[in-house]
PDB file of C-alpha atoms in Angstrom:
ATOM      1  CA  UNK A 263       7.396  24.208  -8.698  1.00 79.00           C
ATOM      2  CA  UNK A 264       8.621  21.520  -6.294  1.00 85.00           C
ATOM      3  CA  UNK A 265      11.762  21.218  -5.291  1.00 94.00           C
ATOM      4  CA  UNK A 266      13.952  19.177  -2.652  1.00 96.00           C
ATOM      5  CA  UNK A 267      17.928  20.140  -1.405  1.00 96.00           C
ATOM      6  CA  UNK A 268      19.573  17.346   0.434  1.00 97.00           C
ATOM      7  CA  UNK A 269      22.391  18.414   2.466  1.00 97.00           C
ATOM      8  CA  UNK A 270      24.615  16.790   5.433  1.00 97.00           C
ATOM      9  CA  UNK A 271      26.325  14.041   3.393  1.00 97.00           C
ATOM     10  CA  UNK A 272      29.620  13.191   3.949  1.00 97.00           C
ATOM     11  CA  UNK A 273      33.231  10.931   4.917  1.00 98.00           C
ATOM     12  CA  UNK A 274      32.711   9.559   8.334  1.00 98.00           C
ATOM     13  CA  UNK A 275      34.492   6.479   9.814  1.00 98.00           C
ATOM     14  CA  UNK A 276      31.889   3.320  11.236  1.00 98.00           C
ATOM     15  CA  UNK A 277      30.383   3.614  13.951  1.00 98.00           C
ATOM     16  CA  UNK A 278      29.937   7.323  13.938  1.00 98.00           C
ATOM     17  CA  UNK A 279      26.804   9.715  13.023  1.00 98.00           C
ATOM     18  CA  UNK A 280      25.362  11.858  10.462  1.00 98.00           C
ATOM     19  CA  UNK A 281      22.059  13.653  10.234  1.00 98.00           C
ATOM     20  CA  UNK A 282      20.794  14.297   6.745  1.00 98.00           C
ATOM     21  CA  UNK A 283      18.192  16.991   6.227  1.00 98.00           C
ATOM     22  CA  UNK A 284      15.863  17.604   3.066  1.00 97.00           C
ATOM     23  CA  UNK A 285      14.289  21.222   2.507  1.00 94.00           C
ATOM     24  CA  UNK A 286      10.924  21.211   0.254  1.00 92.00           C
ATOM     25  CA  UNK A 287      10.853  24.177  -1.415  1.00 90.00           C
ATOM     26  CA  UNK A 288       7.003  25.075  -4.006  1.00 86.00           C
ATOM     27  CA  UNK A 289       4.489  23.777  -1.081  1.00 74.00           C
ATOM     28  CA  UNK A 290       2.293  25.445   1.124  1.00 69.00           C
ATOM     29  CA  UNK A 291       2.067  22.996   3.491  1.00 67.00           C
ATOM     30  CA  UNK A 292       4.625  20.086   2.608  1.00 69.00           C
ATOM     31  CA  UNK A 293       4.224  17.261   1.100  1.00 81.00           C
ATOM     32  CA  UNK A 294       2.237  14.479   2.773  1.00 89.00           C
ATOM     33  CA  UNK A 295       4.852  11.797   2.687  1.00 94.00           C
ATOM     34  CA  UNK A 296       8.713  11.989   2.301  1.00 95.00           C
ATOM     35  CA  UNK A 297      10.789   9.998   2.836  1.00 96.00           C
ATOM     36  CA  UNK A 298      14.824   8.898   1.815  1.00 98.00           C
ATOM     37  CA  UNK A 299      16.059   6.614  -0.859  1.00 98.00           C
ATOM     38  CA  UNK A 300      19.938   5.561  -1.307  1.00 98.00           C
ATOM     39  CA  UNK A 301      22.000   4.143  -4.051  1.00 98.00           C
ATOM     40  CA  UNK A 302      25.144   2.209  -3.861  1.00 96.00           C
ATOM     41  CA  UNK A 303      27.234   1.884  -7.029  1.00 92.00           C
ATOM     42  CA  UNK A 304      25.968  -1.311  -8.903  1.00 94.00           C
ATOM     43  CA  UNK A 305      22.871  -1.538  -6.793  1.00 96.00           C
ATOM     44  CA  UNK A 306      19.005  -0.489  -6.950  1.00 96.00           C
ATOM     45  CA  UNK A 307      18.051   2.429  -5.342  1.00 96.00           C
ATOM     46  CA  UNK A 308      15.832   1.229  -2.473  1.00 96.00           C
ATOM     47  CA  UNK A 309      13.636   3.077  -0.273  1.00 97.00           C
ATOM     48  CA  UNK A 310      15.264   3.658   3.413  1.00 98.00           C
ATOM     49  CA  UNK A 311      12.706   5.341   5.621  1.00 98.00           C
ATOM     50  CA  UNK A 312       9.639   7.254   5.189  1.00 97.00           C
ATOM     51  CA  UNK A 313       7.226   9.646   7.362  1.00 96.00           C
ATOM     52  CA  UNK A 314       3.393  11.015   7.024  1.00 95.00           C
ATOM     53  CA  UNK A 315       2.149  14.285   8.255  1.00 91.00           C
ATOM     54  CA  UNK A 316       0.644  12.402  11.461  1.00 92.00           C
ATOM     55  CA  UNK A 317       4.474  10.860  12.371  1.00 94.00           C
ATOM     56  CA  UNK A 318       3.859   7.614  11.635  1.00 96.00           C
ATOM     57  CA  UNK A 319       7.300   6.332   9.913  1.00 97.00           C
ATOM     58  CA  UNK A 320       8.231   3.296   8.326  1.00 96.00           C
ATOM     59  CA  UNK A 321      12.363   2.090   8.144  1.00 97.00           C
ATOM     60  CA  UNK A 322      13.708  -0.745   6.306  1.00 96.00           C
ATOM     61  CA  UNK A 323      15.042  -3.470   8.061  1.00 96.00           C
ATOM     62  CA  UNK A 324      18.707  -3.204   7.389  1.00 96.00           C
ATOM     63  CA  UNK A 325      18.890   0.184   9.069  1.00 97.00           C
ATOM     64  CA  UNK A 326      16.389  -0.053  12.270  1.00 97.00           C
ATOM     65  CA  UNK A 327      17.562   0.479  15.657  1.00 97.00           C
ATOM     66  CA  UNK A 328      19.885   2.784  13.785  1.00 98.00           C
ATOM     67  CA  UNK A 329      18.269   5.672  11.420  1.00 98.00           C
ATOM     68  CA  UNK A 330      15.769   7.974  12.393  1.00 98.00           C
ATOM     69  CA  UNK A 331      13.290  10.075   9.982  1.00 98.00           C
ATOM     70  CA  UNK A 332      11.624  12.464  11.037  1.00 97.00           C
ATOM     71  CA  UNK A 333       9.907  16.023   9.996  1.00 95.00           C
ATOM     72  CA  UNK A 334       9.638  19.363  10.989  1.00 94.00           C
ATOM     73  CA  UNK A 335       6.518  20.958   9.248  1.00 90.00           C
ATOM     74  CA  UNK A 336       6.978  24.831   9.902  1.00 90.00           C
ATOM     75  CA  UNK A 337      10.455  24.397   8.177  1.00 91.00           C
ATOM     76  CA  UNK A 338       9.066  21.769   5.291  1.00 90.00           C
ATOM     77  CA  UNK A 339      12.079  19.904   6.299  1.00 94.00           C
ATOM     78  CA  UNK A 340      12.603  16.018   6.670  1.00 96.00           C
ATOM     79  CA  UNK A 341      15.350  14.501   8.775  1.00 98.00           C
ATOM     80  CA  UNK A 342      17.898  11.490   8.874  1.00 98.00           C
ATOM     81  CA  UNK A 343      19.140  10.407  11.493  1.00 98.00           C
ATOM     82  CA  UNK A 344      22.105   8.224  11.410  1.00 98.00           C
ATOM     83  CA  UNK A 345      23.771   6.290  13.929  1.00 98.00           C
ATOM     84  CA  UNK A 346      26.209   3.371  14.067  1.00 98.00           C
ATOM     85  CA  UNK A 347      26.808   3.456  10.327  1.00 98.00           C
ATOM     86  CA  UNK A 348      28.528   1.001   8.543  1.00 98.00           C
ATOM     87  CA  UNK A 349      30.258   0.655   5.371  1.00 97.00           C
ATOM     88  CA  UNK A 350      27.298  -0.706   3.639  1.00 97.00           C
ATOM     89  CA  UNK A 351      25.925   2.306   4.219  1.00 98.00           C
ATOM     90  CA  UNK A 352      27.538   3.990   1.939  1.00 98.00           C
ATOM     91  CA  UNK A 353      25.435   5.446  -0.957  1.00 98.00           C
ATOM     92  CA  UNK A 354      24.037   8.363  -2.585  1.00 98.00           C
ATOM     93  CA  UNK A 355      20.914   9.371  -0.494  1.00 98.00           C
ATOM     94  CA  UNK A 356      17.823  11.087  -2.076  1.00 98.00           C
ATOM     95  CA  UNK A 357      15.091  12.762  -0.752  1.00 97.00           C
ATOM     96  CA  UNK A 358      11.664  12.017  -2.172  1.00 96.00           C
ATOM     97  CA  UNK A 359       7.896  13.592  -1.722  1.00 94.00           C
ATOM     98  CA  UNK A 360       4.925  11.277  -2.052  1.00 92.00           C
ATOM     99  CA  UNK A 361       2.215  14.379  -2.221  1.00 87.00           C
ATOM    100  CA  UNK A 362      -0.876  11.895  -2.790  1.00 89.00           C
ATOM    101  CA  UNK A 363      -0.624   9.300  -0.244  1.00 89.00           C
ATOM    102  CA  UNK A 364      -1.171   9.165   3.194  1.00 88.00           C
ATOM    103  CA  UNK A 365       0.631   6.509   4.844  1.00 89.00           C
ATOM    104  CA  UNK A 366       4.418   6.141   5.035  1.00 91.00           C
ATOM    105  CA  UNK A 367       4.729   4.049   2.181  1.00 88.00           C
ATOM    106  CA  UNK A 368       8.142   2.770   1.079  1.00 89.00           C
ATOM    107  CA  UNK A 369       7.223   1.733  -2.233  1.00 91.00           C
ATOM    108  CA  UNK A 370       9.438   4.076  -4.564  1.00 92.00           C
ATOM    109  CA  UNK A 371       6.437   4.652  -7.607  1.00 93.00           C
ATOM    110  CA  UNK A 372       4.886   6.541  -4.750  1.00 93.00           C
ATOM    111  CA  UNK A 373       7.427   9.091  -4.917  1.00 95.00           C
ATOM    112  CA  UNK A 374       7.198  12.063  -7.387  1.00 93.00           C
ATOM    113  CA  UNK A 375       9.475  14.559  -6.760  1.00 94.00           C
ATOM    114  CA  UNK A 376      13.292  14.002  -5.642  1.00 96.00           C
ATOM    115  CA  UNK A 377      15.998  15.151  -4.737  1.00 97.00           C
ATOM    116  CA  UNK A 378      19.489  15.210  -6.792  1.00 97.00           C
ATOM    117  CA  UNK A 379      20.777  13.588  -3.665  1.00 97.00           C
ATOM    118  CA  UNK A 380      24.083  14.035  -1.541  1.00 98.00           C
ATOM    119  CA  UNK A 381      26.642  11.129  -1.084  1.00 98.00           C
ATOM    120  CA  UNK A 382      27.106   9.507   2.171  1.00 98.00           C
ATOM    121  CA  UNK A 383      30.376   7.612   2.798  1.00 98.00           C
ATOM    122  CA  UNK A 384      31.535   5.470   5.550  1.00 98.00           C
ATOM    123  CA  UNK A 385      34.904   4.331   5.720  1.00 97.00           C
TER     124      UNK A 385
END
């Protein structure tokens, strides 16, 4: 049984940092995608950044130069790394496991398992 715990959300003021982390719980060997999705009230959910096994990532555009994904295998742990946030950035952030593709896609029917998410506020 697959599961994913977000933690690391929080209050922080713009312009400051926050690193999210995911831990996937039910695999062997972790998933071979994951990546994180966000939700602001009213809005879609939409897919933020993604990672394979091999560390090739993918970040949408709105948040490059500025969030950082990244993995740690051994722990089956994904990362977020974020920097210069901004009130737009605030959201409920989800993790997300793609377990049969191998590319970091960003395209959310890719994802099968999630997260319940943790809420990131800047303000």
């Amino acid at each position: 049984h697959v599961q994913l715990v977000e933690s690391g959300g929080g209050l922080v003021q713009p312009g400051k940092s926050l690193r999210l982390s995911c831990a996937a719980s039910g695999y062997t060997y972790g998933p071979n995608v994951m990546g994180w999705y966000r939700q602001a009230p009213g809005a879609e959910r939409e897919g933020v950044a993604t990672i394979d096994r091999g560390r090739s990532t993918a970040h949408t555009d709105s948040v490059k130069g500025r969030f950082t994904i990244s993995r740690n295998d051994a722990k089956n742990t994904v990362y977020l790394q974020m920097n210069s946030l901004k009130p737009d950035d605030t959201a409920m952030y989800y993790c997300a496991a793609a377990p049969f593709v191998n590319w970091p896609s960003l395209k959310e029917a890719d994802f099968i398992y999630w997260g319940q998410g943790t809420q990131v506020t800047v303000s």
